[in-house]
Tab-separated table of C-alpha atoms and ligand atoms in Angstrom:
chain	number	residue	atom	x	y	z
A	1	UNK	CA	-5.846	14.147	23.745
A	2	UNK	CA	-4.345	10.440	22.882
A	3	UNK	CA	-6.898	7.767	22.627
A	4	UNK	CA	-5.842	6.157	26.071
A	5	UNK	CA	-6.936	8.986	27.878
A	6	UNK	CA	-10.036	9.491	25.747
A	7	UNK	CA	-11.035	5.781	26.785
A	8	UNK	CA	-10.177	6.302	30.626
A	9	UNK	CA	-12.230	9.690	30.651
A	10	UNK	CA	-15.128	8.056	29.413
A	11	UNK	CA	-15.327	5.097	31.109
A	12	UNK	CA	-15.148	7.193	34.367
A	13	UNK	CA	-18.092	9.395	33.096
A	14	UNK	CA	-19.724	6.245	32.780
A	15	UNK	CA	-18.774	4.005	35.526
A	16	UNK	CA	-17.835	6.457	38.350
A	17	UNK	CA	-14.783	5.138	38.912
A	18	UNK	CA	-11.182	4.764	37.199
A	19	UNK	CA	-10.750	1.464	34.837
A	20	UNK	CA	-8.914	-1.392	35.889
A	21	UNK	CA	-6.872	-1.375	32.797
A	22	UNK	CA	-6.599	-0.115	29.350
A	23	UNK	CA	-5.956	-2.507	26.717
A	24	UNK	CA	-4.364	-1.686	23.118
A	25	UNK	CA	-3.771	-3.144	19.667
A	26	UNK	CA	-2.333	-1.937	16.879
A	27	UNK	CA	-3.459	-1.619	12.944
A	28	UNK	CA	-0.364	-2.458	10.409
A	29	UNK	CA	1.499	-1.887	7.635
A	30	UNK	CA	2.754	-4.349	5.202
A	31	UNK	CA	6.136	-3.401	3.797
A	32	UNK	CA	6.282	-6.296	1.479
A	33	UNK	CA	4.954	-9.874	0.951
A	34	UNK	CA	1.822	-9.327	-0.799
A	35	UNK	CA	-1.109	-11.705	-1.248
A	36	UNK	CA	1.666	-14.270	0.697
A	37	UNK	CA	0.048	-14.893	3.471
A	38	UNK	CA	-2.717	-17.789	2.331
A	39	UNK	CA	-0.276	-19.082	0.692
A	40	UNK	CA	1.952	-20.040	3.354
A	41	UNK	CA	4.571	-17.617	3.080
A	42	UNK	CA	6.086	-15.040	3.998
A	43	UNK	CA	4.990	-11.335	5.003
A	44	UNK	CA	7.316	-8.358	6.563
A	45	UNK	CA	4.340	-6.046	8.412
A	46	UNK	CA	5.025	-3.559	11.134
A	47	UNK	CA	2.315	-2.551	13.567
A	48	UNK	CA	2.045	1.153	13.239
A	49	UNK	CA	1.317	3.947	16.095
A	50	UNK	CA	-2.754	4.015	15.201
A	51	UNK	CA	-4.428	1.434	17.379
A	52	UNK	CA	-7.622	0.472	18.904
A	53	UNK	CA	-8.278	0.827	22.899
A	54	UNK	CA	-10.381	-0.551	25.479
A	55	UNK	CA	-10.847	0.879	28.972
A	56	UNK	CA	-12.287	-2.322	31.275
A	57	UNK	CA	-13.041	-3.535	34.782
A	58	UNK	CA	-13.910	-6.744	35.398
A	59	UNK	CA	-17.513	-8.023	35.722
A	60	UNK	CA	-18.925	-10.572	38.541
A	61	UNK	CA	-21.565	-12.052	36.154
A	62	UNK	CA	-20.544	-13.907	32.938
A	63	UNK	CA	-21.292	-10.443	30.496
A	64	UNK	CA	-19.902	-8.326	28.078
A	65	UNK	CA	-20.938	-4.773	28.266
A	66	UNK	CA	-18.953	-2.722	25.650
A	67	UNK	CA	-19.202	0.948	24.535
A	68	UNK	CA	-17.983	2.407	21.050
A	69	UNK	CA	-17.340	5.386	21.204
A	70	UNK	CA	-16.576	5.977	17.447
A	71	UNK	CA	-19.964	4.219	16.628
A	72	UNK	CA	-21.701	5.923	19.413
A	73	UNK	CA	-22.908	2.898	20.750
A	74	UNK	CA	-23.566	0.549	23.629
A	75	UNK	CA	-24.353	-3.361	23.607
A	76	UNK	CA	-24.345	-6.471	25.929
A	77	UNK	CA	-24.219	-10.234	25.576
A	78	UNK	CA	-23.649	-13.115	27.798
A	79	UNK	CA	-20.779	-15.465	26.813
A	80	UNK	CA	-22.839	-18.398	27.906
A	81	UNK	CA	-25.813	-17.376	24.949
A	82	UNK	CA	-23.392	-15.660	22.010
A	83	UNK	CA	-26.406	-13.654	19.484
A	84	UNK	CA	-25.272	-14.813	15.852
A	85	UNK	CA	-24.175	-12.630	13.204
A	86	UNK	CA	-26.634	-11.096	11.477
A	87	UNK	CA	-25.350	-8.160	9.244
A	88	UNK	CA	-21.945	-7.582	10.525
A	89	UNK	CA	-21.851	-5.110	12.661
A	90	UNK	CA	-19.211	-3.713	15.611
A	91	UNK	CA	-20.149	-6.389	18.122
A	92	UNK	CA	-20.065	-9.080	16.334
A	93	UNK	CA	-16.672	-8.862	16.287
A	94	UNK	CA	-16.390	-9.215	19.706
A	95	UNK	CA	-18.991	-11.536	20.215
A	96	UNK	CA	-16.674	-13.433	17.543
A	97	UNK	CA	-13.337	-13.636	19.602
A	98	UNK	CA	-15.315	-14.566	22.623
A	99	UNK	CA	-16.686	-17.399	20.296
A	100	UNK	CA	-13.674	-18.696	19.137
A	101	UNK	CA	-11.826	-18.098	22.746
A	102	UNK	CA	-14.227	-20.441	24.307
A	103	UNK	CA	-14.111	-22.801	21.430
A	104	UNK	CA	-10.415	-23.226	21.895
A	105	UNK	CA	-11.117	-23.974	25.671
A	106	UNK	CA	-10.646	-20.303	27.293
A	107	UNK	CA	-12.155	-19.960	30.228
A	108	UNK	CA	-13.932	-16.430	29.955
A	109	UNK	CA	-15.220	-14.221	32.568
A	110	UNK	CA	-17.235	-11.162	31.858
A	111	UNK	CA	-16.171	-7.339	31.301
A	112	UNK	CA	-17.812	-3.664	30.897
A	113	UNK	CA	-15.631	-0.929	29.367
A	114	UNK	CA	-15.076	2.185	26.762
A	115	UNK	CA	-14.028	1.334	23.287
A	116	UNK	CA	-12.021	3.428	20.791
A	117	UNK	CA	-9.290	3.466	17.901
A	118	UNK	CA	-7.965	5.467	15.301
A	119	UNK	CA	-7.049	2.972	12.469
A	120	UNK	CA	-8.856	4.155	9.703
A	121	UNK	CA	-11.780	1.558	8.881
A	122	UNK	CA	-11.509	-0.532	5.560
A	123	UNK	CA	-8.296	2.073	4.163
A	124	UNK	CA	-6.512	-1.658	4.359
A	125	UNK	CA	-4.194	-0.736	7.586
A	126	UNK	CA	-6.721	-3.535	9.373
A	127	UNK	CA	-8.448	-2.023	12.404
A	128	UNK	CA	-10.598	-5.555	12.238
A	129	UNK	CA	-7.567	-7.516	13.731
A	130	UNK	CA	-6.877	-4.219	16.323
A	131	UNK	CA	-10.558	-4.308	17.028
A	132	UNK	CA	-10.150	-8.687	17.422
A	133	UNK	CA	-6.794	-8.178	19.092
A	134	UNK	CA	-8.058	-5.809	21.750
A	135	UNK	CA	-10.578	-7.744	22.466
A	136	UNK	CA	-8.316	-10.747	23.234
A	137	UNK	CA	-6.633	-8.845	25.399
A	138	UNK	CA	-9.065	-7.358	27.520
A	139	UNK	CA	-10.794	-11.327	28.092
A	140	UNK	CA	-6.721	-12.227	28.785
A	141	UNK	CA	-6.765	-8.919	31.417
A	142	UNK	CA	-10.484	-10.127	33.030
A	143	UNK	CA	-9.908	-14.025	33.083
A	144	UNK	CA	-6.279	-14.524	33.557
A	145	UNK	CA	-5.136	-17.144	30.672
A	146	UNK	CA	-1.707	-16.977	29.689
A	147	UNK	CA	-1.185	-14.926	26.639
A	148	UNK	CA	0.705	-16.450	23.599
A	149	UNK	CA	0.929	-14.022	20.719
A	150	UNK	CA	0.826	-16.664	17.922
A	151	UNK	CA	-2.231	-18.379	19.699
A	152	UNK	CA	-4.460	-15.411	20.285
A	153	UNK	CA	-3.642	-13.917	16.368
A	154	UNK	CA	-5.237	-17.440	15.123
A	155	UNK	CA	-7.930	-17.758	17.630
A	156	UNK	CA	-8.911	-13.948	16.100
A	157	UNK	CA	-8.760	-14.918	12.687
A	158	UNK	CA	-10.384	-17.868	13.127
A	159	UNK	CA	-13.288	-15.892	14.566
A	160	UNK	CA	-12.777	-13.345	11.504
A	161	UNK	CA	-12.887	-16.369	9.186
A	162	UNK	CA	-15.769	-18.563	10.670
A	163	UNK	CA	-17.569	-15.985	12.970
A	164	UNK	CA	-17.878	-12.958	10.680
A	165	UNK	CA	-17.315	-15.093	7.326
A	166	UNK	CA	-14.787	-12.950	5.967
A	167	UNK	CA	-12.085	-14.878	4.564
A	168	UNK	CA	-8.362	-13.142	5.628
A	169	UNK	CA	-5.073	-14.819	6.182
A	170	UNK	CA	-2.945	-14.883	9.347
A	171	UNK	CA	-1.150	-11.462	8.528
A	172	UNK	CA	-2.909	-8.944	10.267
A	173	UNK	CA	-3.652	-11.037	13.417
A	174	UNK	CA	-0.708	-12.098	13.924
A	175	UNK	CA	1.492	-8.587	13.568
A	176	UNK	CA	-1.275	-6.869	15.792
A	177	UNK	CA	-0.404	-9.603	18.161
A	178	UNK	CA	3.174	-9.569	18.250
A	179	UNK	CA	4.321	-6.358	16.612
A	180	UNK	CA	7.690	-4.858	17.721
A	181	UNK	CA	8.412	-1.295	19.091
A	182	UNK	CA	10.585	0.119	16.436
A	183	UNK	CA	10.875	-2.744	14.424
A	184	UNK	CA	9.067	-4.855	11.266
A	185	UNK	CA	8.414	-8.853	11.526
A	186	UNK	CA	9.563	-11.013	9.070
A	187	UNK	CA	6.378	-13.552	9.497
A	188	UNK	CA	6.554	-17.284	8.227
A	189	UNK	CA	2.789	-17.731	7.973
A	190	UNK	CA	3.052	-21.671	7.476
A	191	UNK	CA	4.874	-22.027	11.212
A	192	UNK	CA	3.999	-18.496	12.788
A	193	UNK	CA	7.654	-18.185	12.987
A	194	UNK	CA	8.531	-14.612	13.541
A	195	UNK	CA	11.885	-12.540	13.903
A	196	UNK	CA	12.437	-9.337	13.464
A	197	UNK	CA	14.164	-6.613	11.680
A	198	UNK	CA	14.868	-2.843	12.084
A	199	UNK	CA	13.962	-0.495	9.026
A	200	UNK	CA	17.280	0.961	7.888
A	201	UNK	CA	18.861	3.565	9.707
A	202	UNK	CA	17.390	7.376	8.869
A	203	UNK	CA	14.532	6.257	6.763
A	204	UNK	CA	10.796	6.449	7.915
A	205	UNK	CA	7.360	4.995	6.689
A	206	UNK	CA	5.031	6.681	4.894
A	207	UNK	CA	1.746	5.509	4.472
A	208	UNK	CA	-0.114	7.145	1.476
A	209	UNK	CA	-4.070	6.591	1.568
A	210	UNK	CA	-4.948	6.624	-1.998
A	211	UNK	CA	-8.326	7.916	-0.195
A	212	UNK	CA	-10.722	5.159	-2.714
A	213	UNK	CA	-12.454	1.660	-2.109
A	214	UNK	CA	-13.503	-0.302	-4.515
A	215	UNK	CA	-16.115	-2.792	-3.758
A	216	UNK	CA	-15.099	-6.013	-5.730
A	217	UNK	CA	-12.298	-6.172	-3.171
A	218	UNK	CA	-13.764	-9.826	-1.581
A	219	UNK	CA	-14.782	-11.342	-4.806
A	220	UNK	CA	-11.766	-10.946	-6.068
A	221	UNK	CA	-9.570	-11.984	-3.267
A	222	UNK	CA	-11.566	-15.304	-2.923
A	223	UNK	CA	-10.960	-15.436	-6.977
A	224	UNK	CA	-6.637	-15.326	-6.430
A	225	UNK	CA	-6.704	-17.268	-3.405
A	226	UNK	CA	-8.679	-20.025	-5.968
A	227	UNK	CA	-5.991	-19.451	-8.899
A	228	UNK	CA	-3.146	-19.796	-5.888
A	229	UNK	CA	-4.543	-23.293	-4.657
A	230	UNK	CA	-4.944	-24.996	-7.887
A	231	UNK	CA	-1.410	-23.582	-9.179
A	232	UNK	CA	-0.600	-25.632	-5.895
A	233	UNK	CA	-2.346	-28.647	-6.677
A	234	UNK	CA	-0.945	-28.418	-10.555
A	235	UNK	CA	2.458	-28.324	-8.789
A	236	UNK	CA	1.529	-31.099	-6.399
A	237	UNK	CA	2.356	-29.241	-3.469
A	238	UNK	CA	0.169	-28.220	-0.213
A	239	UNK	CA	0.901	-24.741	-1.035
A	240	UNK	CA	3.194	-21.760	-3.492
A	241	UNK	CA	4.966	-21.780	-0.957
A	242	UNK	CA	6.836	-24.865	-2.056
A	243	UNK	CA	7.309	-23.930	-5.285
A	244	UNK	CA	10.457	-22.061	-5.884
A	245	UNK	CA	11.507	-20.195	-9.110
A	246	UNK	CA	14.039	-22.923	-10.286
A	247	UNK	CA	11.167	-25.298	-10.168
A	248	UNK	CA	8.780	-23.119	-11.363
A	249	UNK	CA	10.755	-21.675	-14.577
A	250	UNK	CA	10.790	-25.518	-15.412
A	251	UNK	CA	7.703	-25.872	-15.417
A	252	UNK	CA	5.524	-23.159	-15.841
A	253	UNK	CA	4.796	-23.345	-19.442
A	254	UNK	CA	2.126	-26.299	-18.339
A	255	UNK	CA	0.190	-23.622	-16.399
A	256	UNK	CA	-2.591	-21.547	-18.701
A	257	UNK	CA	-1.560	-18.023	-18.641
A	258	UNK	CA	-3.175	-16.378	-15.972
A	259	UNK	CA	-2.864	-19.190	-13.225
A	260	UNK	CA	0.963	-18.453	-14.632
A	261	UNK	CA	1.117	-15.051	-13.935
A	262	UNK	CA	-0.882	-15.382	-10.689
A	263	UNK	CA	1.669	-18.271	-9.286
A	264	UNK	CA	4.963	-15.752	-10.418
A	265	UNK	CA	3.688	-13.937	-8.472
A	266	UNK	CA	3.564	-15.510	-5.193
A	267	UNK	CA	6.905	-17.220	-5.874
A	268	UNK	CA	8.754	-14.156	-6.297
A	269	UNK	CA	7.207	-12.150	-3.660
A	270	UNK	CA	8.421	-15.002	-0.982
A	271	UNK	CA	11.554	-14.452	-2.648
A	272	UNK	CA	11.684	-10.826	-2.462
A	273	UNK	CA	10.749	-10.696	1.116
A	274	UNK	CA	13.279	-13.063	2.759
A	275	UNK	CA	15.619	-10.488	0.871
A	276	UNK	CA	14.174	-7.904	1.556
A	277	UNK	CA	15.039	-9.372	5.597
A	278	UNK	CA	18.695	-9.268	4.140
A	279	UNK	CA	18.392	-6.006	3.043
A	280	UNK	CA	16.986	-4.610	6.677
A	281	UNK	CA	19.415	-6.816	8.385
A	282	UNK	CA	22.302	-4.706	6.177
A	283	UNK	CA	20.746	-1.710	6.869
A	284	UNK	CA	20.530	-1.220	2.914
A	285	UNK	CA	17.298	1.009	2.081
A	286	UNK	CA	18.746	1.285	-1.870
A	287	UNK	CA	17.985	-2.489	-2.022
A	288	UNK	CA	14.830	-2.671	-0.002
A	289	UNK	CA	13.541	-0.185	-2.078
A	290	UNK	CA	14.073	-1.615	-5.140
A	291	UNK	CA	12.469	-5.125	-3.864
A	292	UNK	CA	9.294	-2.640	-3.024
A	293	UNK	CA	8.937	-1.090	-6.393
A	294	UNK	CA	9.533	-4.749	-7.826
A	295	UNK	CA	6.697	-5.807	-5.705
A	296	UNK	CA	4.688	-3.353	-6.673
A	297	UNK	CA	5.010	-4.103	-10.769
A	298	UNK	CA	4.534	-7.750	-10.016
A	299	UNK	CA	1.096	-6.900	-8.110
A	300	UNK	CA	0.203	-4.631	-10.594
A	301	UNK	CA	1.335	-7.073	-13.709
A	302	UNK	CA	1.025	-10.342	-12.561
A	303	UNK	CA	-1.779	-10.514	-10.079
A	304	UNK	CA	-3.551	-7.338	-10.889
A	305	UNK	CA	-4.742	-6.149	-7.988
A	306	UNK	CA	-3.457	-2.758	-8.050
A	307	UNK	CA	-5.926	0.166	-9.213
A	308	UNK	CA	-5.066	3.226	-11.370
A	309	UNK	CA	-5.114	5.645	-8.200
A	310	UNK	CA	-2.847	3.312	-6.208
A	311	UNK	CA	-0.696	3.150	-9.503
A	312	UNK	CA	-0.494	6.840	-9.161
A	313	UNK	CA	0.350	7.654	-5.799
A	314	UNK	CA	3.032	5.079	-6.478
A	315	UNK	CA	4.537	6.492	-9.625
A	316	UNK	CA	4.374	10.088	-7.877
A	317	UNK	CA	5.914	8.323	-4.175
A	318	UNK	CA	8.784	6.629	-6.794
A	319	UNK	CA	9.682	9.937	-8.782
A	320	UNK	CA	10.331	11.661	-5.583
A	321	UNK	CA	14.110	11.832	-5.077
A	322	UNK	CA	13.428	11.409	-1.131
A	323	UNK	CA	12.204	8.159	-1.565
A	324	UNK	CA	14.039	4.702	-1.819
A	325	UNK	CA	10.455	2.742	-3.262
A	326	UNK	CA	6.755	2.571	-2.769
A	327	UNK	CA	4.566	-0.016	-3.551
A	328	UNK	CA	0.655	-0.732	-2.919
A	329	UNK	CA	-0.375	-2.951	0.507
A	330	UNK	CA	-3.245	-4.617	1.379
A	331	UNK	CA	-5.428	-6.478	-0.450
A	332	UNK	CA	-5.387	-4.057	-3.212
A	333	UNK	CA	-7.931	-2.325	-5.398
A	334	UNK	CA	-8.047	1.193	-3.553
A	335	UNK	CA	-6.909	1.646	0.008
A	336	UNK	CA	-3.132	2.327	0.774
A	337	UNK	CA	0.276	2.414	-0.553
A	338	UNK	CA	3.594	2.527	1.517
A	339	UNK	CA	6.926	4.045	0.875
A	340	UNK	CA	10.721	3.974	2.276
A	341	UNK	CA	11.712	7.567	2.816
A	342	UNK	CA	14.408	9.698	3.752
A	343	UNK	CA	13.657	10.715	7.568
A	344	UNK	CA	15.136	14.144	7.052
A	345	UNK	CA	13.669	14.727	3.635
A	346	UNK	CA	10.154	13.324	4.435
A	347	UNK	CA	8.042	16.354	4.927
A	348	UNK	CA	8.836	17.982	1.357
A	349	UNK	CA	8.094	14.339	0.466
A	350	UNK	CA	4.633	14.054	2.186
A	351	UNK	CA	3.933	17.886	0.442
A	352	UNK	CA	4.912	16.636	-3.125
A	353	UNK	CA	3.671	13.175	-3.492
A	354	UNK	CA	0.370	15.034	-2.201
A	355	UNK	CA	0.226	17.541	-4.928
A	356	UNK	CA	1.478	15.101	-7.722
A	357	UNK	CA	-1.341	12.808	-6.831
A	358	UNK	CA	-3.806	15.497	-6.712
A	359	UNK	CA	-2.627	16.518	-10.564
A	360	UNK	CA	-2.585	13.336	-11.666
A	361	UNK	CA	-5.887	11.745	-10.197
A	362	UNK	CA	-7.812	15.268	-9.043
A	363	UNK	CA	-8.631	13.449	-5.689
A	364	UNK	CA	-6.755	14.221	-1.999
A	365	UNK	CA	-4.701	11.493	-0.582
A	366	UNK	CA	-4.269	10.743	3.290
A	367	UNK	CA	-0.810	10.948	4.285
A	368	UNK	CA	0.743	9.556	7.317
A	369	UNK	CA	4.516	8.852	8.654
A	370	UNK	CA	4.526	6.019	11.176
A	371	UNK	CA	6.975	4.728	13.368
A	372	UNK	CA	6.413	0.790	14.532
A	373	UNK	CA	4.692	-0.133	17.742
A	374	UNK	CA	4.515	-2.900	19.944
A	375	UNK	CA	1.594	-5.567	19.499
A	376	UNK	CA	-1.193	-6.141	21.941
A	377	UNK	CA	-0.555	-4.920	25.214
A	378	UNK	CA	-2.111	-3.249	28.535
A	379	UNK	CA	-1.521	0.418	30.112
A	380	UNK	CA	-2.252	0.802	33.418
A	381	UNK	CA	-4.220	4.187	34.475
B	401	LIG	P1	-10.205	-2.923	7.714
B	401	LIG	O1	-9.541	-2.964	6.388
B	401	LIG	O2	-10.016	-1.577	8.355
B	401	LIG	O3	-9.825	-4.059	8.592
B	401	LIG	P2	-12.759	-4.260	7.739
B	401	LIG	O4	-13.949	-4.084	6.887
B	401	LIG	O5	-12.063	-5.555	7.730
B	401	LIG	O6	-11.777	-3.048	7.417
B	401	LIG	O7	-13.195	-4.012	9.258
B	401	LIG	C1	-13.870	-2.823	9.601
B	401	LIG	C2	-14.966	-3.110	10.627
B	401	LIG	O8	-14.381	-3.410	11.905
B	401	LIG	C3	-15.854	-1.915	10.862
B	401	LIG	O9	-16.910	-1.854	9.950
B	401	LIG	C4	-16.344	-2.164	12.295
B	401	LIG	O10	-17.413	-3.086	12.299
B	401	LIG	C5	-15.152	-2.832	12.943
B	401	LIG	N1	-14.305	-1.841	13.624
B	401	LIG	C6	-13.030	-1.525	13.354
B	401	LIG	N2	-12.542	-0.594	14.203
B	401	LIG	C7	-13.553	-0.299	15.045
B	401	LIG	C8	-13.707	0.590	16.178
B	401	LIG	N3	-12.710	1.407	16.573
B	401	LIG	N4	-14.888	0.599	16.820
B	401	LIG	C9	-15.899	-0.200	16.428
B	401	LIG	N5	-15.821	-1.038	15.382
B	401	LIG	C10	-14.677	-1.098	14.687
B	402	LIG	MG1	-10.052	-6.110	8.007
């Protein structure tokens, strides 16, 4: 049964009556532009078909009464007394967009409903900004604002930034916002710019779940987001963004090593994703492949945040003659890779690249082909 209906059924089994709406937002996909994002560049993500729903009517009081479903759970708060964060839990990731709505001047009315999603939590395909997104959208369904994409993704990551304390750039917001049916965005994180592209023609995307977490994930993150900014300031510049690699192959012996290595990086991953645009635009998967596995060696090299699993699942994904490249995404450290395949060769693929990671690592992977949704968005029932 899909997830929509899932929703509706409960929320009649609990409110005796049909929902007013469903609302849904995506998880994503990053097919390249890694570790970009707080740095004011560029990032090419596609929302993918797994997505988080919310079945809703409107309430006549000022409350939020939500259900989870998937953590078999029920809570309410009023939007005019918001509890704090304690230990982050479900909620507060609602309580958190309702938060940062109303600090940003939304009027917000109440609303009861069912939630549910299928983005796998914490494999780095971000079912925090689906969760955030969702949530927008039901308070745009109850209180009638006007719904800007670009606006709502910051509003959510501002609450995923201030709210929950977990610091995340505007990637995953913003694609769950505005994602494209059948197509990835090309997103200019310094002006929210986006414009899209269509993957080239017979290839599909594979995401392979490496199926490991490693827990040093935030510390370290908060440690190359550091290196990025003073590389910045050494280049006198608000962000890597600015710096090109003409300018920077001038004058990147005055770096130390790893600030180097970490700023390469970041320079030539902008670069490689505005071509990799060119590339999508010419419908040339040879190309875009290549700029994936060169994305992948440069996250693994320079700003080492790959692990030895994703490493693997790469190296099998980029042996397999039905592939055109694969590369981690996400943060890094465990969690997913992605790969440009063949659409009429892609379930040998899927079989292989699952037993060649299974040799090579002994652990199962999670494998899933994914076509590109739209962003945010309601269903009627
Ligand atoms: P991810 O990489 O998937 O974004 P995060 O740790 O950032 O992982 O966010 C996961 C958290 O988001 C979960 O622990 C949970 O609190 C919340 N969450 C995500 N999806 C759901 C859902 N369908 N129902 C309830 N909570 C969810
Ligand atoms: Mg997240």
């Amino acid at each position: 049964m899909s997830l929509s209906k899932t929703v509706r059924q409960a929320f009649k089994a609990e409110f005796r009556e049909p929902p007013a709406c469903i609302v849904r937002a995506p998880g994503r996909v990053n097919l390249i532009g890694e570790h970009t994002d707080y740095n004011d560049g560029f990032v090419f993500p596609m929302a993918i078909e797994r997505a988080t729903f919310i079945a809703l009517r409107p309430r006549a009081d000022n409350k939020v009464l939500a259900i989870s479903l998937d953590m078999d759970d029920r809570r309410e708060f009023a939007l005019d007394a918001l509890p704090s964060p304690t230990e982050t839990e479900w909620i507060d990731y609602l309580v958190g967009v309702a938060w940062s709505l109303q600090e940003r001047g939304y009027n917000l009315r109440g609303w009861e409903g069912v939630v549910s999603g299928d983005v796998p939590i914490g494999s780095g395909l971000s079912s925090s900004a689906a969760l955030e997104l969702v949530v927008a959208r039901a308070f745009f369904e109850v209180s009638g604002f006007v719904w800007d994409a670009a606006a709502m993704a910051l509003a959510c990551q501002a609450a995923e930034n201030e709210w929950l304390g977990v610091k995340c750039g505007i990637m995953d917001q913003m694609i769950s916002a505005a994602g494209v049916r059948d197509r990835a965005l090309l997103i200019d994180c310094r002006s929210l710019e986006a414009t899209s592209a269509p993957l080239p023609p017979d290839t599909v995307l594979v995401i392979l779940d490496t199926n490991t977490r490693r827990g040093l994930v935030d510390s370290a993150y908060n440690e190359r987001r550091a290196q990025c900014e003073a590389a910045a300031r050494h280049f006198g510049v608000r962000a890597l963004r600015d710096v090109d690699s003409e300018l920077f192959a001038q004058r990147e012996e005055e770096l130390e090593p790893l600030m180097r290595a970490r700023a390469r990086h970041v320079i030539t991953e902008n670069e490689r994703t505005l071509r990799a645009r060119d590339a999508m635009n010419a419908g040339d998967a040879a190309t875009l492949g290549h700029l994936m596995i060169a994305s992948h060696f440069s996250l693994r090299d320079d700003f080492e945040v790959s692990s030895p699993a994703l490493d693997a699942i790469v190296a099998c994904a980029n042996a397999d003659a039905a592939c055109y490249g694969a590369r981690m995404t996400g943060a890094g450290f465990g969690g997913c890779a992605v790969a440009l395949v063949k659409a009429d060769q892609v379930e040998q693929f899927v079989a292989r690249v699952g037993d060649c990671y299974q040799d090579a690592t002994g652990n199962e992977s999670i494998i899933t082909v994914t076509g590109a949704s739209r962003g945010a968005e309601t269903l009627y029932p």
